[in-house]
CSV table of C-alpha atoms and ligand atoms in Angstrom, one decimal:
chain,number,residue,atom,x,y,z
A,13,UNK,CA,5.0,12.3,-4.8
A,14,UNK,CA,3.8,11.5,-0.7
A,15,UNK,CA,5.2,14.1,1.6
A,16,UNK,CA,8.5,12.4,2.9
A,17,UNK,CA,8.6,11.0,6.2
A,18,UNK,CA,11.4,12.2,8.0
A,19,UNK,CA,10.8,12.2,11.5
A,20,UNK,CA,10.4,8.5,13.7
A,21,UNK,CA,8.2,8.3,17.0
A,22,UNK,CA,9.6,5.5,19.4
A,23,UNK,CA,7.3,5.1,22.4
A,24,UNK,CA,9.1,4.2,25.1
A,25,UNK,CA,7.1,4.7,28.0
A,26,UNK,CA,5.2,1.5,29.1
A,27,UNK,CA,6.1,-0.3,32.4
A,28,UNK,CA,7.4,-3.6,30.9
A,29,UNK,CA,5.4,-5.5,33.8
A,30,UNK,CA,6.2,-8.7,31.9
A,31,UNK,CA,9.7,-8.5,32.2
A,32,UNK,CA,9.9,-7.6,36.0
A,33,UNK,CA,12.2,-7.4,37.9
A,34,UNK,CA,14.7,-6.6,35.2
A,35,UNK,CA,12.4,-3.3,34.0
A,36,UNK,CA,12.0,-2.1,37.9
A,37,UNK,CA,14.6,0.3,37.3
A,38,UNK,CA,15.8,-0.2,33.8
A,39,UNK,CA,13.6,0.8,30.9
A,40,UNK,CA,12.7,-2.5,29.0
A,41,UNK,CA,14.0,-0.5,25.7
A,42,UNK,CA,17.3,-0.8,27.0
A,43,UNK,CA,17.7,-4.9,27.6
A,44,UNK,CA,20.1,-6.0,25.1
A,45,UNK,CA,19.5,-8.7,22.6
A,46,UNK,CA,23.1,-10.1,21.9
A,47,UNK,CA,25.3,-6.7,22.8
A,48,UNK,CA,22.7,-3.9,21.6
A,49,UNK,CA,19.7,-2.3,23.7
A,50,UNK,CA,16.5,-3.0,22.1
A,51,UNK,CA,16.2,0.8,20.9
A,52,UNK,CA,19.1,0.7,18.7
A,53,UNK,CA,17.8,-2.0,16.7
A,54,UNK,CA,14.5,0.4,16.2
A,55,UNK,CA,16.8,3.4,16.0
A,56,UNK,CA,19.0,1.5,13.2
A,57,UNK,CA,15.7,0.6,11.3
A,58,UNK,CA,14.4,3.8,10.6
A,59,UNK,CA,18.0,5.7,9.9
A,60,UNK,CA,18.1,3.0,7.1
A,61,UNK,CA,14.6,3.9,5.6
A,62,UNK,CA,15.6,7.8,5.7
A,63,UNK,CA,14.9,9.4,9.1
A,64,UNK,CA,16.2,11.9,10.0
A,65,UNK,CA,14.8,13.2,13.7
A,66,UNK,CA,14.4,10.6,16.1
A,67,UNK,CA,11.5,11.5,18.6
A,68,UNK,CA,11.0,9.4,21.7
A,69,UNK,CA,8.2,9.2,24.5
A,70,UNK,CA,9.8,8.3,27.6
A,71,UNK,CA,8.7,8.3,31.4
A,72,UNK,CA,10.3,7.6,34.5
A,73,UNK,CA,13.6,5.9,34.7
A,74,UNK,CA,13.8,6.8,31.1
A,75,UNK,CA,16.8,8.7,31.4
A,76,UNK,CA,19.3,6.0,30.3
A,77,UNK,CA,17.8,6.4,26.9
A,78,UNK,CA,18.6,9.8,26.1
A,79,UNK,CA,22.5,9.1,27.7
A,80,UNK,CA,22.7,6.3,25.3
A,81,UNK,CA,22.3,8.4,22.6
A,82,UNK,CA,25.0,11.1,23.8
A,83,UNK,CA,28.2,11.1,23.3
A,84,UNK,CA,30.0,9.6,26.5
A,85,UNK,CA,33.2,12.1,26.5
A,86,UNK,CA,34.9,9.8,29.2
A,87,UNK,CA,34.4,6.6,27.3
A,88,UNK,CA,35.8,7.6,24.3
A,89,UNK,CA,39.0,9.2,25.5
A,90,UNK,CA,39.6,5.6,27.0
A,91,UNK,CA,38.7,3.5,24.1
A,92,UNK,CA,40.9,6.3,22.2
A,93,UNK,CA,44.0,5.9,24.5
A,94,UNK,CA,43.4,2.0,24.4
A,95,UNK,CA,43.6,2.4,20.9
A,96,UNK,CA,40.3,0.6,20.9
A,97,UNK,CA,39.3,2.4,17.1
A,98,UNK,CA,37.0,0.1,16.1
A,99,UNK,CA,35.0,-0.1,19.2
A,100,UNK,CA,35.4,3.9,18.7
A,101,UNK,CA,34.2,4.3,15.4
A,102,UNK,CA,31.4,1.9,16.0
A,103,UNK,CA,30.1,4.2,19.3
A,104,UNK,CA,30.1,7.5,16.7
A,105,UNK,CA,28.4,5.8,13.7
A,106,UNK,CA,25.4,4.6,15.6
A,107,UNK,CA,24.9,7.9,17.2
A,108,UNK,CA,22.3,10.7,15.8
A,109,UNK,CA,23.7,13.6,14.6
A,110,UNK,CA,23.1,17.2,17.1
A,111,UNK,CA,19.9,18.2,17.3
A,112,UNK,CA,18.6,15.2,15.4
A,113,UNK,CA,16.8,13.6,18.7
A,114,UNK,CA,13.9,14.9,20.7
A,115,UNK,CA,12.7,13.7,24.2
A,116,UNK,CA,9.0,14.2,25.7
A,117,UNK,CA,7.8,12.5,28.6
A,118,UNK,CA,4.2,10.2,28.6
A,119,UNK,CA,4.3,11.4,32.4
A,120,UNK,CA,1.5,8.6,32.7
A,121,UNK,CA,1.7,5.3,30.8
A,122,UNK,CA,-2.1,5.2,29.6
A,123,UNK,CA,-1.5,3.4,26.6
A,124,UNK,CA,0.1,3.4,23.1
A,125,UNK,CA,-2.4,5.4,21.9
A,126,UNK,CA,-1.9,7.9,24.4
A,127,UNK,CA,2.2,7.8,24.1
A,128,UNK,CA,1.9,8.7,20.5
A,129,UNK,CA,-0.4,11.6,21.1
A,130,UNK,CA,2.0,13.2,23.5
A,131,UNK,CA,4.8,13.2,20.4
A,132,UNK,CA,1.9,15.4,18.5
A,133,UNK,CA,3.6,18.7,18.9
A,134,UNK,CA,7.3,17.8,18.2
A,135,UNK,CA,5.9,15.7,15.2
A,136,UNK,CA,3.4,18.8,13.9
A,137,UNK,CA,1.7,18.6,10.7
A,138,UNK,CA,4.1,16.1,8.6
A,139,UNK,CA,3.7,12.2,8.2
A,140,UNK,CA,5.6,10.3,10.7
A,141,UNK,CA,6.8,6.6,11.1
A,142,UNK,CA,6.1,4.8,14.3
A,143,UNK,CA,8.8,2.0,15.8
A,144,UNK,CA,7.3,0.1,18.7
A,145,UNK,CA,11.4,-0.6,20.1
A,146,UNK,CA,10.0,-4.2,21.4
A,147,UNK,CA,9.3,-5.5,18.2
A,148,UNK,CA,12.6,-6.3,16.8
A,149,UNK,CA,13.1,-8.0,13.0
A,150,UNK,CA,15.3,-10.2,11.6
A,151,UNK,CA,15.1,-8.6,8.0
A,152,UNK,CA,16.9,-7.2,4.6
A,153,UNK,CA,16.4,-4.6,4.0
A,154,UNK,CA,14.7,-3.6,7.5
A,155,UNK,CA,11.2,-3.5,7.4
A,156,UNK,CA,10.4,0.4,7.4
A,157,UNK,CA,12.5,0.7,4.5
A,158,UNK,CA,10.5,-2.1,2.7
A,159,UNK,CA,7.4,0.1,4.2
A,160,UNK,CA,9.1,3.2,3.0
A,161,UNK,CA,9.1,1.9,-1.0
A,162,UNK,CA,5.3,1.4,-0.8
A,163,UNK,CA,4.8,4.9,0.5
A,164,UNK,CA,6.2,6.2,-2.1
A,165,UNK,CA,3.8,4.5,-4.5
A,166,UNK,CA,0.6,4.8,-2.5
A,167,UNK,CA,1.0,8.0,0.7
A,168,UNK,CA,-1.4,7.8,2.9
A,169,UNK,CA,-0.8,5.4,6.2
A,170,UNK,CA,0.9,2.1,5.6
A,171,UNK,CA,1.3,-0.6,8.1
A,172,UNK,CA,4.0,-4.0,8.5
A,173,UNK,CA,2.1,-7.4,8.3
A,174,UNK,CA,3.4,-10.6,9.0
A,175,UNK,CA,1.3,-14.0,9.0
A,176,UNK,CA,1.0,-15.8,12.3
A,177,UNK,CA,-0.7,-19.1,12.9
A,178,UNK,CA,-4.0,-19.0,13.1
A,179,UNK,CA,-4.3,-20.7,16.4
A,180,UNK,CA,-2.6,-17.6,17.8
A,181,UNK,CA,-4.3,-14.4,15.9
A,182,UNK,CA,-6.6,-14.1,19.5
A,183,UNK,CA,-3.4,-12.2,20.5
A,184,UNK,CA,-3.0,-10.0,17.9
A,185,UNK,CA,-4.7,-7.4,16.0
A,186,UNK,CA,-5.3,-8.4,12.3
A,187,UNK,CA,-5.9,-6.8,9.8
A,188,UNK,CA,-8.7,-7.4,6.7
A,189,UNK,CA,-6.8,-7.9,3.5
A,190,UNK,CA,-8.2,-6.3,0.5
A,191,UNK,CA,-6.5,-6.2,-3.4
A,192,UNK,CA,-3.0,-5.4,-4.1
A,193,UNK,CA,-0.1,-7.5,-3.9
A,194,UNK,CA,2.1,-8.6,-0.7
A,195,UNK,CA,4.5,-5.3,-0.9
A,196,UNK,CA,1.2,-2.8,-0.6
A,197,UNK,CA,-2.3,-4.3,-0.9
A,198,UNK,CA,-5.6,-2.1,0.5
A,199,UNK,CA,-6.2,-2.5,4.4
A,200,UNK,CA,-10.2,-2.7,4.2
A,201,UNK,CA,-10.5,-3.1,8.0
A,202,UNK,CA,-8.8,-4.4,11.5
A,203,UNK,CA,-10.0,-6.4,14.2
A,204,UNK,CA,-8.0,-6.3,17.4
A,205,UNK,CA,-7.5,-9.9,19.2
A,206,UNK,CA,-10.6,-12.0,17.3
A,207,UNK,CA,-11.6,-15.3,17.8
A,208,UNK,CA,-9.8,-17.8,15.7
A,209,UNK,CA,-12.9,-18.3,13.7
A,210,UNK,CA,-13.9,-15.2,13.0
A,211,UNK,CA,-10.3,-13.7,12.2
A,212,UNK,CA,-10.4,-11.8,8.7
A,213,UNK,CA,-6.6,-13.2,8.1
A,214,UNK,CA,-3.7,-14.2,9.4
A,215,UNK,CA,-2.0,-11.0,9.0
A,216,UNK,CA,-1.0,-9.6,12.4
A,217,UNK,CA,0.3,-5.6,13.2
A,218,UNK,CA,3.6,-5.9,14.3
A,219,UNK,CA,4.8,-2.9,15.6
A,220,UNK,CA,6.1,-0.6,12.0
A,221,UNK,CA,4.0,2.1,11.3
A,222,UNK,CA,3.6,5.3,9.0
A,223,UNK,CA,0.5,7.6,9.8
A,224,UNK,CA,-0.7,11.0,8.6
A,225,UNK,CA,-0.5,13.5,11.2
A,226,UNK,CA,-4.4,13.4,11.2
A,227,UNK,CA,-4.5,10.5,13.4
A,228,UNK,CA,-3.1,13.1,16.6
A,229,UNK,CA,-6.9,14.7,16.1
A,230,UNK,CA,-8.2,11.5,16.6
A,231,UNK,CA,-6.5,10.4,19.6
A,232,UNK,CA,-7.0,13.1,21.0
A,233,UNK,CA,-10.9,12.8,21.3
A,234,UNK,CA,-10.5,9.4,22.2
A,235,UNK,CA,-12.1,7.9,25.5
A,236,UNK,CA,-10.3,4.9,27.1
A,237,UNK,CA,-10.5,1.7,25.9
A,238,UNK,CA,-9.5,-1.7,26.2
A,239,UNK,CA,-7.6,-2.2,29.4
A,240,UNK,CA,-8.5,1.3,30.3
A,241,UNK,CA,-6.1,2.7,27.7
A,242,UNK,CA,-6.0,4.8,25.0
A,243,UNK,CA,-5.8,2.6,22.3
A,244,UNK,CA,-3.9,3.4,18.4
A,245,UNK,CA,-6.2,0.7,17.2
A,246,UNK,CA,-9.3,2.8,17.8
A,247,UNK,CA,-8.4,5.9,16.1
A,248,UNK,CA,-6.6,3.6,13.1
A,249,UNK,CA,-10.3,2.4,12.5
A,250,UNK,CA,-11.8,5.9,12.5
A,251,UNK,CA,-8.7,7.4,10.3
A,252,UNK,CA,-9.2,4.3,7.7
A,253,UNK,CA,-12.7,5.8,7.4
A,254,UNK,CA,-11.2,8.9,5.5
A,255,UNK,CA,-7.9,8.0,4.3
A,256,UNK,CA,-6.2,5.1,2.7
A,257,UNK,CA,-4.5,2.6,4.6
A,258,UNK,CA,-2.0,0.5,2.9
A,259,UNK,CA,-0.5,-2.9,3.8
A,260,UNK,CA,2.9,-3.8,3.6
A,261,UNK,CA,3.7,-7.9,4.2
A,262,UNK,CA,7.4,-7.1,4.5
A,263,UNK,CA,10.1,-10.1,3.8
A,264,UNK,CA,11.3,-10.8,7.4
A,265,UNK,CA,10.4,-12.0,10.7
A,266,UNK,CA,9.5,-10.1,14.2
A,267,UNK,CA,10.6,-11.3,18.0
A,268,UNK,CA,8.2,-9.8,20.3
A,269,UNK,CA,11.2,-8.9,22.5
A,270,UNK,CA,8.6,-7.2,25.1
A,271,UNK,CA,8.0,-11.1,25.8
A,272,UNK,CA,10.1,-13.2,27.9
A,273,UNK,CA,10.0,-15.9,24.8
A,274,UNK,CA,10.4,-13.8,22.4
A,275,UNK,CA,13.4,-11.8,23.7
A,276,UNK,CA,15.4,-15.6,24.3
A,277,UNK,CA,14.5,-17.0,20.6
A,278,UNK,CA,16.1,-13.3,19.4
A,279,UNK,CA,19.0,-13.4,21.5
A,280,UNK,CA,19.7,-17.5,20.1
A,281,UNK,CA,18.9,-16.0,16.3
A,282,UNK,CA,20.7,-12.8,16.8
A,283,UNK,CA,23.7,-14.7,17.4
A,284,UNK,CA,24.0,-17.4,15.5
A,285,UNK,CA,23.4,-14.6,12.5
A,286,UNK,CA,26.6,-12.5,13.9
A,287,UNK,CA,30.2,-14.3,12.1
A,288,UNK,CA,32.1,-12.8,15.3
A,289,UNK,CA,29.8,-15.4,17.9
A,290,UNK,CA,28.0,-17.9,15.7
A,291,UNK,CA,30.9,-20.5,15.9
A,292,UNK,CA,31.8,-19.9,19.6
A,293,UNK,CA,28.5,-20.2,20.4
A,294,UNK,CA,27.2,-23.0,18.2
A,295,UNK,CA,30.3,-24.9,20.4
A,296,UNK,CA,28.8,-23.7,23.8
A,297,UNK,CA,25.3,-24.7,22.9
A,298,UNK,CA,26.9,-28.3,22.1
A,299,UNK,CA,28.3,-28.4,24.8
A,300,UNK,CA,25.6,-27.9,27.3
A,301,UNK,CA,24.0,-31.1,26.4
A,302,UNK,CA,20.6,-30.0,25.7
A,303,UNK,CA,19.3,-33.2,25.2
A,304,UNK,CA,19.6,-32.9,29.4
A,305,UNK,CA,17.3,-30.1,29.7
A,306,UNK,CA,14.9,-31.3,27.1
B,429,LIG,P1,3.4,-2.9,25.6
B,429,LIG,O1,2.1,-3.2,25.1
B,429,LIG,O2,4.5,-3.9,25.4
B,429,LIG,O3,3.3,-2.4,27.1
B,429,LIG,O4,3.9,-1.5,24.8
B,429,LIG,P2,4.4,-2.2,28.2
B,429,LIG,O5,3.8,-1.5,29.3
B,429,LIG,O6,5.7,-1.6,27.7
B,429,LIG,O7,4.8,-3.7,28.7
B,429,LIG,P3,4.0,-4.8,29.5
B,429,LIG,O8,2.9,-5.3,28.6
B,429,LIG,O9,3.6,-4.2,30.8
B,429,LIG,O10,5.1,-5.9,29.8
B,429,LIG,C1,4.3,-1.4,23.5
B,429,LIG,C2,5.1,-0.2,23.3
B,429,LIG,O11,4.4,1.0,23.7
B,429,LIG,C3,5.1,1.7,24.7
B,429,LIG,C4,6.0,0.7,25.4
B,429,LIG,O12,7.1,1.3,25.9
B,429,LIG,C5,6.4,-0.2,24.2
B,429,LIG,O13,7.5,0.2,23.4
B,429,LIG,N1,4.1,2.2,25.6
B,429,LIG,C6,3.1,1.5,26.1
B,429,LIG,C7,4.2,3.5,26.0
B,429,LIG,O14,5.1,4.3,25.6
B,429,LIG,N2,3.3,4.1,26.9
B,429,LIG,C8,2.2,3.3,27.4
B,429,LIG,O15,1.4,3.8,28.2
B,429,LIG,C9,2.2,2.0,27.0
């Protein structure tokens, strides 16, 4: 049996330049598809595949993260006198349990790579599972815990896959499919953002990760790369050298929610999922007239 993976990294420390103004002074974790910040979708995810310490890599204006996973003493006595118990309940359920959530600061956003590393000592010498909080996934059961079964087959590193079309794998990294099924077939290589023609596949990284604590060596001799940032793609290559890599093409679909496209199509998807909106909505969407702004 793998080591179990009990602890989650969520790197939240980038500058969100493609959502400006709205990440100025807000974190981009923290924009909301339907009524729930970004992070608790991630944060969601991984408690459903097993984790149990929740480690995140913030920077400045960060700080709204860690509140949102207190407890908010003045809220709940109001919700409580309202006799708002549902909205209560709801409020204590999603939170981690004490002492279940570490913070560390990037203190300079060089790159994912980089954000990753500074989780290293919090982390130690245990498997982890990496969230990127700006990919969010419309799947059942979520996609770590798809991850999560093939882990348990294979160890090693495993990573989520999900086809793209190939006019757009120039803005992806891809990975080189070897044998093995769609639930966990061998990663033989990856090649970040190729040219259509000389993609391997169609099977783009999407932001769900398990690595062996080995790859924190790597990063840390790692020079700059592309975009002058440390990237996780680089010392994935050099780890796949020594240790298995494992690919997981998970039932379910990703928004890029980092993305101004993206994060719309989830909020419309989101909704029409949820039985509390879809019909209200569904009316308001009629009701606009579309064919207008088409
Ligand atoms: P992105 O590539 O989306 O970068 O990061 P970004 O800076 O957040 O956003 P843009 O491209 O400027 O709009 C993917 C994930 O890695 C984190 C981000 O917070 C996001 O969750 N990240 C990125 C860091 O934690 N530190 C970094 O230096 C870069």
């Amino acid at each position: 049996m793998p080591k179990r993976v009990r602890t989650a990294v969520f790197p939240v420390a980038g500058l969100g330049t493609r959502f400006l103004p709205a990440t100025k002074a807000m974190p981009k974790e923290m924009l909301t598809v339907v009524d729930r910040p970004l992070i608790q979708y991630a944060v969601d995810e991984a408690r459903e595949a097993g984790i149990e310490h929740f480690v995140f890599v913030t920077g400045r204006n960060k700080a709204v993260i860690e509140d949102h996973f207190d407890r908010q003493f003045e809220l709940e006595a109001t919700l409580e006198a309202r006799g708002k118990t549902q909205a209560l309940d709801e409020l204590r359920k999603e939170l981690p349990s004490a002492g279940r959530t570490s913070f560390t600061r990037q203190q300079e956003p060089l790159g994912l790579g980089h954000a990753v590393w500074c989780a290293r000592d919090i982390v130690g010498d245990q498997p982890f599972a990496l969230l990127l909080p700006d990919m969010v996934f419309r799947a059942k059961p979520g996609v770590l815990r798809q991850m999560m079964d093939a882990y348990e087959e294979t160890g090693g590193n495993v990573i989520g896959v999900e086809e793209c079309a190939w006019e757009d794998v120039s803005s992806y990294g891809v990975v080189v499919r070897g044998e093995g099924t769609d639930t966990g077939f061998k990663i033989d290589g990856m090649v970040e953002k190729p040219k259509r023609d000389e993609a391997p596949s169609n099977l783009f990284i999407s932001g769900r990760y398990i690595l062996q604590p080995e790859i924190f060596t790597l990063l840390a001799e790692q020079t700059k790369g592309a975009g002058g940032e440390i990237q996780l793609t680089d010392a994935m290559q050099v780890l796949m050298q020594k240790q298995a890599f494992t690919g997981v093409k998970y039932d379910g679909k990703v928004f890029d929610c980092g993305s101004k496209l993206g994060f719309l199509t989830a909020n419309v998807v989101f909704a029409l999922d949820r039985d509390d909106i879809r019909e209200g909505f569904l009316k308001e969407l009629r009701n606009l007239d579309l064919e207008d702004h088409l």
